[in-house]
Short mmCIF file of C-alpha atoms and ligand atoms in Angstrom, two decimals:
data_model
loop_
_atom_site.label_atom_id
_atom_site.label_comp_id
_atom_site.label_asym_id
_atom_site.label_seq_id
_atom_site.Cartn_x
_atom_site.Cartn_y
_atom_site.Cartn_z
CA MET A 1 38.09 86.12 -107.10
CA THR A 2 38.26 83.04 -109.36
CA GLY A 3 40.12 83.73 -112.57
CA ILE A 4 41.94 86.71 -111.06
CA LYS A 5 45.71 86.43 -110.93
CA GLU A 6 47.42 86.43 -107.53
CA PRO A 7 49.16 89.80 -107.15
CA SER A 8 52.90 89.74 -106.41
CA PHE A 9 54.20 91.24 -103.16
CA ARG A 10 55.08 94.48 -104.94
CA GLU A 11 51.68 94.61 -106.67
CA SER A 12 49.98 93.89 -103.34
CA VAL A 13 51.68 96.85 -101.67
CA ASP A 14 50.72 99.09 -104.62
CA LEU A 15 47.11 97.86 -104.62
CA MET A 16 46.80 98.48 -100.89
CA PHE A 17 48.37 101.93 -101.29
CA ASN A 18 46.01 102.81 -104.16
CA ARG A 19 42.99 101.66 -102.19
CA ALA A 20 43.84 104.10 -99.39
CA ALA A 21 44.99 106.93 -101.69
CA SER A 22 41.69 106.79 -103.59
CA LEU A 23 39.95 107.76 -100.34
CA MET A 24 42.23 110.77 -99.83
CA ASP A 25 42.33 114.18 -101.36
CA LEU A 26 45.96 114.43 -102.44
CA PRO A 27 47.25 117.16 -104.79
CA PRO A 28 47.55 115.90 -108.41
CA GLY A 29 50.73 113.96 -108.99
CA LEU A 30 51.72 113.66 -105.33
CA GLU A 31 50.13 110.22 -105.02
CA GLU A 32 52.39 108.90 -107.78
CA LYS A 33 55.45 110.59 -106.25
CA ILE A 34 54.84 108.94 -102.89
CA ARG A 35 54.06 105.49 -104.35
CA VAL A 36 57.08 104.98 -106.59
CA CYS A 37 60.48 103.82 -105.43
CA ASN A 38 63.15 106.55 -105.80
CA ALA A 39 66.10 104.29 -106.64
CA THR A 40 67.32 100.72 -106.42
CA TYR A 41 70.99 99.86 -106.54
CA THR A 42 72.01 96.38 -107.69
CA VAL A 43 75.50 95.12 -106.97
CA ARG A 44 77.26 91.98 -108.08
CA PHE A 45 80.51 91.19 -106.32
CA GLY A 46 82.92 88.32 -106.10
CA VAL A 47 84.38 86.73 -102.98
CA ARG A 48 87.10 84.10 -103.02
CA LEU A 49 85.89 81.14 -100.96
CA ARG A 50 87.06 77.52 -100.85
CA GLY A 51 89.57 78.14 -103.62
CA GLN A 52 87.23 79.72 -106.14
CA ILE A 53 85.45 83.01 -106.78
CA HIS A 54 81.75 83.11 -105.87
CA THR A 55 79.60 85.90 -107.31
CA PHE A 56 76.78 87.33 -105.18
CA THR A 57 73.92 89.68 -106.06
CA GLY A 58 72.70 92.27 -103.60
CA TYR A 59 70.26 95.19 -103.57
CA ARG A 60 69.62 98.36 -101.62
CA SER A 61 66.46 100.19 -102.51
CA VAL A 62 65.52 103.70 -101.37
CA HIS A 63 61.80 104.28 -101.55
CA SER A 64 61.34 107.76 -100.15
CA GLU A 65 63.73 110.47 -98.99
CA HIS A 66 61.14 112.85 -97.57
CA MET A 67 63.13 112.33 -94.36
CA GLU A 68 66.77 111.30 -94.03
CA PRO A 69 68.42 109.07 -93.15
CA VAL A 70 66.36 106.38 -94.81
CA LYS A 71 66.00 103.17 -92.86
CA GLY A 72 65.28 99.50 -93.40
CA GLY A 73 66.62 96.02 -92.83
CA ILE A 74 68.95 93.87 -94.90
CA ARG A 75 67.65 90.41 -95.72
CA TYR A 76 69.74 87.33 -96.51
CA ALA A 77 67.70 84.77 -98.47
CA LEU A 78 67.88 82.97 -101.79
CA ALA A 79 64.55 84.41 -102.92
CA VAL A 80 65.66 88.06 -102.57
CA ASN A 81 64.92 90.04 -105.75
CA GLN A 82 64.45 93.64 -106.84
CA ASP A 83 60.65 93.58 -106.67
CA GLU A 84 60.67 92.19 -103.15
CA VAL A 85 63.25 94.70 -101.91
CA GLU A 86 61.27 97.58 -103.44
CA ALA A 87 58.01 96.41 -101.86
CA LEU A 88 59.75 96.13 -98.48
CA ALA A 89 61.32 99.59 -98.89
CA ALA A 90 57.89 101.10 -99.59
CA LEU A 91 56.47 99.44 -96.48
CA MET A 92 59.33 100.97 -94.47
CA THR A 93 58.34 104.48 -95.59
CA TYR A 94 54.76 103.99 -94.40
CA LYS A 95 55.81 102.15 -91.25
CA CYS A 96 58.19 104.91 -90.15
CA ALA A 97 55.52 107.54 -90.81
CA LEU A 98 52.92 105.59 -88.84
CA VAL A 99 55.09 105.21 -85.73
CA GLU A 100 56.63 108.67 -86.10
CA ALA A 101 60.21 107.48 -86.55
CA PRO A 102 61.92 110.33 -88.47
CA PHE A 103 63.15 108.27 -91.41
CA GLY A 104 62.47 107.64 -95.07
CA GLY A 105 62.04 104.06 -96.24
CA SER A 106 64.71 101.71 -97.56
CA LYS A 107 65.47 97.99 -97.68
CA GLY A 108 68.29 95.74 -98.78
CA GLY A 109 68.87 92.13 -99.59
CA LEU A 110 71.48 89.62 -100.59
CA CYS A 111 70.69 86.46 -102.58
CA ILE A 112 72.27 83.87 -100.36
CA ASP A 113 71.41 80.83 -98.26
CA PRO A 114 73.32 81.60 -95.03
CA ARG A 115 73.06 77.94 -93.97
CA GLN A 116 75.52 76.99 -96.72
CA TYR A 117 78.41 79.05 -95.34
CA GLU A 118 80.64 78.97 -92.29
CA GLU A 119 80.91 81.94 -89.97
CA HIS A 120 84.22 83.25 -91.33
CA GLU A 121 82.83 82.99 -94.88
CA MET A 122 79.68 84.90 -93.89
CA GLU A 123 81.91 87.59 -92.41
CA GLN A 124 83.91 87.91 -95.63
CA ILE A 125 80.75 88.12 -97.74
CA THR A 126 79.03 90.59 -95.38
CA ARG A 127 82.05 92.87 -95.17
CA ARG A 128 82.36 92.93 -98.95
CA PHE A 129 78.63 93.70 -99.36
CA ALA A 130 78.89 96.44 -96.70
CA TYR A 131 81.92 97.89 -98.50
CA GLU A 132 79.97 98.12 -101.77
CA LEU A 133 77.03 99.82 -100.04
CA ALA A 134 79.11 102.18 -97.86
CA LYS A 135 81.11 103.32 -100.91
CA ARG A 136 77.87 104.70 -102.35
CA ASP A 137 76.51 106.13 -99.06
CA LEU A 138 73.95 103.35 -98.91
CA ILE A 139 75.31 102.70 -95.44
CA ASN A 140 75.82 106.03 -93.70
CA PRO A 141 74.67 107.43 -90.31
CA SER A 142 73.07 110.49 -91.88
CA GLN A 143 71.83 108.98 -95.14
CA ASN A 144 71.03 105.30 -94.97
CA VAL A 145 70.92 103.14 -91.84
CA PRO A 146 70.33 99.38 -92.31
CA ALA A 147 69.11 96.95 -89.63
CA PRO A 148 68.59 93.19 -89.32
CA ASP A 149 65.88 91.31 -91.19
CA MET A 150 65.36 87.70 -92.22
CA GLY A 151 68.64 85.79 -92.16
CA THR A 152 70.62 88.60 -90.50
CA GLY A 153 71.09 89.59 -86.86
CA GLU A 154 73.43 91.27 -84.40
CA ARG A 155 76.45 89.47 -85.81
CA GLU A 156 76.03 90.80 -89.36
CA MET A 157 75.26 94.30 -88.06
CA ALA A 158 78.48 94.32 -86.01
CA TRP A 159 80.51 93.35 -89.10
CA MET A 160 78.82 96.04 -91.18
CA ALA A 161 79.36 98.74 -88.53
CA ASP A 162 83.01 97.77 -88.23
CA GLN A 163 83.46 97.79 -91.99
CA TYR A 164 81.96 101.28 -92.20
CA ALA A 165 84.18 102.50 -89.33
CA ARG A 166 87.30 101.16 -91.09
CA MET A 167 86.34 103.10 -94.21
CA ASN A 168 85.45 106.29 -92.29
CA THR A 169 88.04 106.52 -89.56
CA THR A 170 87.25 110.12 -88.56
CA ASP A 171 83.46 109.82 -88.47
CA ILE A 172 82.60 110.30 -84.81
CA ASN A 173 79.07 108.99 -85.47
CA ALA A 174 80.23 105.85 -87.28
CA ARG A 175 78.36 103.56 -84.88
CA ALA A 176 75.04 105.07 -85.97
CA CYS A 177 75.54 103.66 -89.49
CA VAL A 178 73.53 100.51 -88.73
CA THR A 179 71.20 99.47 -85.90
CA GLY A 180 70.56 96.11 -84.31
CA LYS A 181 74.20 95.84 -83.20
CA PRO A 182 75.27 93.82 -80.15
CA LEU A 183 75.33 95.80 -76.87
CA ASN A 184 79.13 95.81 -76.71
CA ALA A 185 79.35 97.27 -80.22
CA GLY A 186 77.02 100.22 -79.71
CA GLY A 187 73.69 98.39 -79.59
CA ILE A 188 70.79 99.07 -77.28
CA ALA A 189 69.13 96.88 -74.66
CA GLY A 190 65.92 95.36 -75.97
CA ARG A 191 66.62 95.58 -79.73
CA VAL A 192 66.76 91.82 -80.32
CA GLU A 193 63.34 91.28 -78.74
CA ALA A 194 61.89 94.55 -80.08
CA THR A 195 59.77 93.36 -83.01
CA GLY A 196 58.28 90.45 -81.05
CA ARG A 197 57.76 92.71 -78.05
CA GLY A 198 56.00 95.16 -80.37
CA ILE A 199 53.62 92.39 -81.48
CA GLN A 200 52.75 91.80 -77.82
CA TYR A 201 52.19 95.52 -77.17
CA ALA A 202 50.10 95.82 -80.35
CA LEU A 203 47.86 92.94 -79.27
CA ARG A 204 47.56 94.33 -75.74
CA GLU A 205 46.44 97.67 -77.20
CA PHE A 206 43.96 95.93 -79.50
CA PHE A 207 42.46 94.05 -76.55
CA ARG A 208 42.17 97.34 -74.60
CA ASN A 209 39.51 98.31 -77.16
CA PRO A 210 36.48 96.04 -76.62
CA GLU A 211 34.72 97.47 -79.66
CA ASP A 212 37.60 96.37 -81.91
CA VAL A 213 37.85 92.98 -80.20
CA GLN A 214 34.15 92.51 -80.87
CA LYS A 215 34.64 93.28 -84.57
CA ALA A 216 36.86 90.19 -84.68
CA GLY A 217 34.12 88.20 -82.95
CA LEU A 218 36.32 87.80 -79.88
CA SER A 219 35.88 88.91 -76.28
CA GLY A 220 37.88 89.33 -73.10
CA SER A 221 41.65 89.65 -72.94
CA LEU A 222 44.69 87.85 -74.31
CA ASP A 223 44.41 85.38 -71.44
CA GLY A 224 43.53 81.92 -72.74
CA LYS A 225 43.53 82.94 -76.42
CA ARG A 226 44.71 80.18 -78.77
CA VAL A 227 47.62 81.29 -80.94
CA ILE A 228 49.21 79.79 -84.07
CA VAL A 229 52.56 81.24 -85.12
CA GLN A 230 54.41 80.71 -88.39
CA GLY A 231 58.19 81.11 -88.14
CA LEU A 232 59.96 80.75 -84.80
CA GLY A 233 62.80 83.07 -85.77
CA ASN A 234 63.59 86.37 -84.11
CA VAL A 235 60.13 87.90 -84.45
CA GLY A 236 57.92 84.81 -84.09
CA TYR A 237 59.86 83.37 -81.17
CA HIS A 238 59.78 86.54 -79.07
CA ALA A 239 56.12 87.26 -79.84
CA ALA A 240 55.02 83.69 -79.00
CA LYS A 241 57.21 83.55 -75.88
CA PHE A 242 55.96 86.84 -74.43
CA LEU A 243 52.30 86.13 -75.21
CA SER A 244 52.43 82.69 -73.61
CA GLU A 245 54.65 83.54 -70.63
CA GLU A 246 53.28 86.99 -69.76
CA ASP A 247 49.72 87.26 -71.11
CA GLY A 248 48.36 83.77 -70.57
CA SER A 249 47.83 83.00 -74.28
CA ARG A 250 48.14 79.37 -75.40
CA VAL A 251 50.39 78.66 -78.38
CA ILE A 252 48.75 75.63 -80.02
CA GLY A 253 50.56 75.63 -83.38
CA ILE A 254 54.11 76.42 -84.55
CA ILE A 255 54.87 76.30 -88.28
CA GLU A 256 58.49 76.12 -89.43
CA TRP A 257 60.32 75.42 -92.70
CA ASP A 258 60.32 71.65 -92.04
CA GLY A 259 56.67 71.24 -91.05
CA ALA A 260 54.39 72.24 -88.20
CA LEU A 261 53.80 71.30 -84.57
CA PHE A 262 50.28 71.17 -83.18
CA ASN A 263 49.03 70.56 -79.67
CA PRO A 264 45.61 71.90 -78.56
CA ASP A 265 46.80 71.87 -74.92
CA GLY A 266 49.59 74.29 -75.68
CA ILE A 267 53.24 74.09 -76.74
CA ASP A 268 56.24 75.21 -74.69
CA VAL A 269 57.73 77.89 -76.97
CA GLU A 270 61.10 78.00 -75.23
CA ALA A 271 61.47 74.22 -75.43
CA VAL A 272 60.73 74.25 -79.18
CA ARG A 273 63.21 77.07 -79.74
CA GLN A 274 65.92 75.08 -77.93
CA TRP A 275 64.95 72.04 -80.04
CA ILE A 276 65.40 74.09 -83.24
CA VAL A 277 68.77 75.42 -82.09
CA LYS A 278 69.93 71.84 -81.45
CA HIS A 279 68.32 70.00 -84.39
CA GLY A 280 67.85 72.70 -87.02
CA GLY A 281 64.07 72.27 -87.31
CA VAL A 282 60.91 71.22 -85.45
CA LYS A 283 60.73 67.65 -86.74
CA ASN A 284 60.66 64.93 -84.04
CA TYR A 285 59.93 67.42 -81.25
CA PRO A 286 58.32 65.10 -78.70
CA ASP A 287 55.44 67.05 -77.11
CA ALA A 288 53.29 67.88 -80.16
CA THR A 289 52.00 66.31 -83.37
CA HIS A 290 54.21 66.97 -86.39
CA THR A 291 52.67 67.64 -89.83
CA ALA A 292 55.04 67.66 -92.79
CA GLU A 293 52.77 69.99 -94.78
CA GLY A 294 53.21 72.97 -92.43
CA GLY A 295 51.04 75.40 -94.39
CA ALA A 296 47.92 73.37 -93.56
CA VAL A 297 48.21 74.42 -89.91
CA LEU A 298 47.60 78.05 -90.96
CA GLU A 299 44.04 76.87 -91.57
CA GLU A 300 43.51 75.33 -88.11
CA LYS A 301 40.99 76.84 -85.70
CA CYS A 302 42.55 79.40 -83.37
CA ASP A 303 41.89 82.90 -82.03
CA ILE A 304 45.01 84.68 -83.25
CA LEU A 305 47.15 83.79 -86.26
CA ILE A 306 50.67 85.25 -86.30
CA PRO A 307 52.44 84.80 -89.64
CA ALA A 308 56.05 85.70 -88.74
CA ALA A 309 58.10 84.18 -91.56
CA LEU A 310 57.54 84.86 -95.23
CA GLU A 311 55.41 87.02 -97.50
CA GLY A 312 52.38 85.79 -99.42
CA VAL A 313 51.64 82.80 -97.17
CA VAL A 314 47.98 83.73 -96.89
CA ASN A 315 46.88 84.05 -100.49
CA MET A 316 43.94 83.50 -102.81
CA SER A 317 44.41 79.74 -102.67
CA ASN A 318 43.92 79.39 -98.88
CA ALA A 319 42.29 82.64 -97.64
CA GLU A 320 38.78 81.19 -97.73
CA ARG A 321 39.85 78.36 -95.40
CA ILE A 322 41.64 80.55 -92.82
CA LYS A 323 39.59 80.24 -89.62
CA ALA A 324 41.41 82.68 -87.34
CA PRO A 325 39.17 85.71 -86.70
CA LEU A 326 42.24 87.86 -85.94
CA ILE A 327 45.49 87.93 -87.91
CA ILE A 328 48.44 90.00 -86.78
CA GLU A 329 51.02 90.40 -89.54
CA ALA A 330 54.35 89.97 -87.78
CA ALA A 331 56.10 89.29 -91.11
CA ASN A 332 56.07 91.84 -93.91
CA GLY A 333 53.41 91.17 -96.52
CA PRO A 334 52.21 87.73 -95.34
CA VAL A 335 48.69 88.39 -96.68
CA THR A 336 48.41 89.17 -100.41
CA ALA A 337 46.06 91.89 -101.66
CA GLY A 338 43.81 89.16 -103.11
CA ALA A 339 43.59 87.32 -99.79
CA ASP A 340 43.09 90.60 -97.97
CA GLU A 341 39.91 91.19 -99.95
CA ILE A 342 38.58 87.69 -99.30
CA LEU A 343 39.31 87.95 -95.57
CA ARG A 344 37.79 91.43 -95.31
CA LYS A 345 34.56 90.08 -96.76
CA LYS A 346 34.64 87.23 -94.23
CA GLY A 347 34.99 89.76 -91.39
CA THR A 348 38.51 88.70 -90.38
CA VAL A 349 40.31 91.52 -88.60
CA ILE A 350 43.89 92.04 -89.78
CA ILE A 351 46.36 94.09 -87.75
CA PRO A 352 48.60 95.17 -90.63
CA ASP A 353 52.37 94.62 -90.94
CA MET A 354 53.07 98.32 -91.29
CA TYR A 355 51.91 98.77 -87.70
CA ALA A 356 52.31 95.32 -86.17
CA ASN A 357 56.02 94.78 -86.79
CA ALA A 358 57.09 98.41 -86.31
CA GLY A 359 58.66 97.56 -82.93
CA GLY A 360 61.96 96.80 -84.67
CA VAL A 361 62.35 100.15 -86.37
CA THR A 362 61.10 101.96 -83.27
CA VAL A 363 63.86 100.53 -81.07
CA SER A 364 66.32 100.97 -83.94
CA TYR A 365 65.41 104.65 -83.80
CA PHE A 366 66.25 104.67 -80.07
CA GLU A 367 69.57 102.96 -80.83
CA TRP A 368 70.44 105.49 -83.52
CA VAL A 369 69.67 108.38 -81.14
CA LYS A 370 71.78 106.70 -78.45
CA ASN A 371 74.70 106.37 -80.89
CA LEU A 372 74.45 110.00 -81.96
CA SER A 373 74.19 111.25 -78.38
CA HIS A 374 77.06 108.98 -77.27
CA ILE A 375 75.40 108.28 -73.94
CA ARG A 376 73.33 105.44 -72.53
CA PHE A 377 69.68 106.22 -71.82
CA GLY A 378 69.06 107.00 -68.15
CA ARG A 379 72.71 107.63 -67.26
CA MET A 380 72.20 111.25 -66.21
CA GLN A 381 68.91 111.07 -64.33
CA ARG A 382 68.67 107.60 -62.80
CA ARG A 383 70.38 108.24 -59.45
CA GLN A 384 68.80 111.66 -59.12
CA GLU A 385 65.37 110.06 -59.51
CA GLU A 386 66.30 107.47 -56.93
CA ALA A 387 67.30 110.21 -54.49
CA ARG A 388 63.97 111.98 -54.93
CA HIS A 389 62.09 108.71 -54.44
CA GLU A 390 64.15 108.09 -51.29
CA LEU A 391 62.70 111.30 -49.85
CA ILE A 392 59.14 110.06 -50.32
CA VAL A 393 59.97 106.63 -48.94
CA SER A 394 61.51 108.08 -45.77
CA GLU A 395 58.42 110.25 -45.24
CA LEU A 396 56.20 107.18 -45.67
CA GLN A 397 58.37 105.27 -43.20
CA ARG A 398 57.82 108.09 -40.67
CA LEU A 399 54.07 107.79 -41.25
CA ASP A 400 54.31 104.02 -40.91
CA ARG A 401 55.93 104.37 -37.47
CA TYR A 402 53.42 107.03 -36.41
CA LEU A 403 50.32 105.05 -37.44
CA GLY A 404 51.50 101.84 -35.79
CA ASP A 405 49.17 98.88 -36.54
CA ALA A 406 46.63 101.04 -38.39
CA TRP A 407 48.72 101.18 -41.62
CA SER A 408 51.98 99.84 -42.93
CA MET A 409 53.89 99.99 -46.19
CA SER A 410 53.56 96.96 -48.50
CA PRO A 411 56.66 94.79 -48.04
CA ASP A 412 58.22 95.26 -51.51
CA PHE A 413 57.05 98.85 -52.06
CA LYS A 414 60.36 100.39 -51.03
CA SER A 415 62.62 98.35 -53.28
CA LYS A 416 60.25 98.60 -56.26
CA TYR A 417 59.70 102.32 -55.89
CA LEU A 418 63.35 103.15 -55.33
CA LYS A 419 64.64 101.27 -58.33
CA GLY A 420 65.40 103.76 -61.11
CA ALA A 421 64.61 102.65 -64.65
CA ASP A 422 67.50 101.07 -66.56
CA GLU A 423 67.97 101.23 -70.32
CA LEU A 424 65.87 98.13 -71.00
CA GLU A 425 62.92 99.49 -69.01
CA LEU A 426 63.16 102.85 -70.77
CA VAL A 427 63.30 101.17 -74.18
CA ARG A 428 60.24 99.02 -73.40
CA SER A 429 58.38 102.04 -72.09
CA GLY A 430 59.18 104.03 -75.25
CA LEU A 431 58.12 101.11 -77.42
CA ASP A 432 54.87 100.58 -75.52
CA ASP A 433 54.03 104.27 -75.82
CA THR A 434 54.78 104.24 -79.56
CA MET A 435 52.64 101.17 -80.21
CA ARG A 436 49.71 102.59 -78.25
CA ILE A 437 49.79 106.00 -79.92
CA ALA A 438 50.15 104.56 -83.43
CA TYR A 439 47.24 102.17 -82.81
CA GLN A 440 45.06 105.04 -81.66
CA ALA A 441 45.89 107.11 -84.77
CA MET A 442 45.03 104.15 -86.99
CA SER A 443 41.86 103.07 -85.18
CA GLU A 444 40.54 106.63 -85.06
CA VAL A 445 40.43 106.65 -88.87
CA TRP A 446 38.90 103.15 -88.86
CA HIS A 447 36.12 104.24 -86.51
CA ASP A 448 35.49 107.77 -87.75
CA ARG A 449 35.26 107.18 -91.49
CA ASP A 450 32.44 105.11 -92.97
CA ASP A 451 34.43 104.52 -96.16
CA VAL A 452 37.34 102.89 -94.27
CA GLU A 453 36.54 99.22 -93.69
CA ASP A 454 39.76 97.94 -92.22
CA LEU A 455 42.82 98.76 -90.13
CA ARG A 456 45.20 98.41 -93.08
CA THR A 457 43.50 101.11 -95.13
CA ALA A 458 43.37 103.28 -92.00
CA ALA A 459 47.11 102.74 -91.41
CA TYR A 460 47.91 103.68 -95.02
CA ILE A 461 45.77 106.83 -94.76
CA VAL A 462 47.59 107.99 -91.61
CA ALA A 463 51.00 107.22 -93.14
CA ILE A 464 50.35 108.72 -96.60
CA ASP A 465 48.93 111.85 -95.01
CA ARG A 466 52.09 112.33 -92.93
CA VAL A 467 54.43 111.68 -95.85
CA SER A 468 52.47 114.06 -98.09
CA LYS A 469 52.61 116.81 -95.43
CA SER A 470 56.33 116.30 -95.20
CA TYR A 471 56.75 116.63 -99.00
CA ARG A 472 54.53 119.71 -99.05
CA ALA A 473 56.56 121.31 -96.26
CA LYS A 474 59.60 120.83 -98.51
CA GLY A 475 57.81 122.82 -101.21
CA LEU A 476 56.91 119.90 -103.48
P1 NAD B 1 64.39 85.09 -88.97
O1 NAD B 1 65.29 84.69 -90.06
O2 NAD B 1 64.95 85.31 -87.59
O3 NAD B 1 63.20 84.02 -88.79
C1 NAD B 1 62.44 83.52 -89.83
C2 NAD B 1 61.93 82.16 -89.39
O4 NAD B 1 61.02 81.65 -90.38
C3 NAD B 1 63.04 81.13 -89.22
O5 NAD B 1 62.87 80.45 -88.00
C4 NAD B 1 62.84 80.21 -90.42
O6 NAD B 1 63.28 78.89 -90.19
C5 NAD B 1 61.35 80.29 -90.61
N1 NAD B 1 60.93 79.88 -91.95
C6 NAD B 1 61.62 79.93 -93.11
N2 NAD B 1 60.91 79.40 -94.12
C7 NAD B 1 59.73 79.02 -93.59
C8 NAD B 1 58.57 78.39 -94.13
N3 NAD B 1 58.50 78.07 -95.41
N4 NAD B 1 57.55 78.16 -93.29
C9 NAD B 1 57.62 78.47 -91.98
N5 NAD B 1 58.69 79.05 -91.43
C10 NAD B 1 59.73 79.32 -92.21
O7 NAD B 1 63.62 86.39 -89.49
P2 NAD B 1 62.88 87.50 -88.65
O8 NAD B 1 63.84 88.61 -88.40
O9 NAD B 1 62.15 86.88 -87.52
O10 NAD B 1 61.84 88.04 -89.74
C11 NAD B 1 60.59 87.39 -90.01
C12 NAD B 1 59.66 88.37 -90.69
O11 NAD B 1 59.51 89.53 -89.87
C13 NAD B 1 60.14 88.89 -92.05
O12 NAD B 1 59.03 89.10 -92.88
C14 NAD B 1 60.76 90.22 -91.70
O13 NAD B 1 60.77 91.12 -92.80
C15 NAD B 1 59.83 90.69 -90.62
N6 NAD B 1 60.42 91.71 -89.73
C16 NAD B 1 61.54 91.48 -89.01
C17 NAD B 1 62.04 92.47 -88.18
C18 NAD B 1 63.24 92.26 -87.28
O14 NAD B 1 63.51 93.13 -86.45
N7 NAD B 1 63.94 91.15 -87.36
C19 NAD B 1 61.40 93.72 -88.11
C20 NAD B 1 60.23 93.92 -88.87
C21 NAD B 1 59.76 92.91 -89.66
#
């Protein structure tokens, strides 16, 4: 690839789209209609802070309205720009189609470094941004439903939801205007962990398919696999924590904004997270070696690389040196189209962002449904299920007494069996099911078609096919 320019994030998404579309038989013109972004709104607004007016620039881009509302996170970062927001909005369209969440794609961003402002200032800025978006129906339960992304979380979502409710006092569905809210403000159990949990479920599903595992030159299960994660924020932290605590994987590298930690014997993810909360970064963490040039650790030997921070971190300048045989894209767009080609030739298996980090939007979908139905999941049926289970348990107890020493119930069977599922369990079950089914749709195309070399192209084919069917059903 020497001499070829590194494609931007937006160009990468387009190149990957075109690669898949060229293998499909779409009606003339529809390919272009699906690929382009419908509209991007730019807003500049002033907020009086510390005795002077500060001007901020924000975006909300709507990629596709084949289904409404459209959905996608709002990012707070200095590097936010129109191209990035449009690329992210396009990815949302394909992601929602792949995991069968009934939304079009959208994304928003505000050019800001949240670390520079105090909480009350962030609230003022967020409320003003939300006001500008809500005024134009770019925050609206039936048209456009934002969620958290880099630099935003439950706190910002609660402010936005409240701002919308103040502006729409008679809207009974006001709470459904954003997702990722705190539980006490209309959120859902399991949303904060959802994207990281989805990474875990995606990897579990991958490792259930020995043929796919073999394509990456790996074998066995997640147990003992060496993991390097970049970004210990919401997504990276939860993914690394669950994989190490529940699946026996060993996190040997953690890359953050202020350098990387490396320890071949494994790093305690929770301890590093607490260190970051206290000290603001990973530097001086005692139980691992610190490297100031964090990016170099992306190139260390490991089994699974999880980029969970920024886009474009695996690019044409380092792709050749990436040793991980399996990359799961927890962040959006961490591998550029140029790097993707190099890695494909090397035989690296990439589980693409569009699928891998879809756990967030999946649980956001559950939250939105919960808000519209105005009832917590499981509230109607939980005790009824328990009562039915009680019947079986009492019959088994009768059998237990009758059979004497020949058979007895396992000690914790009764309590485990009787316990009805709470909201968190239902959410995790729905997420697990979604991740399994979407993987199967994607891998079927990967296996069945000789002209499809990788999971990313397969994912695009599944998604584009669904979006095109939806447009055609609308008569386009
Ligand atoms: P976050 O802000 O919670 O975490 C990002 C982390 O990356 C932070 O810990 C930050 O310090 C770190 N970081 C920043 N610059 C870095 C650098 N140069 N090198 C290494 N680390 C750096 O964000 P998040 O919500 O975890 O999002 C991360 C990625 O996942 C983004 O690409 C986002 O679009 C994607 N994503 C997030 C969600 C979600 O639900 N939050 C859903 C889907 C996709």
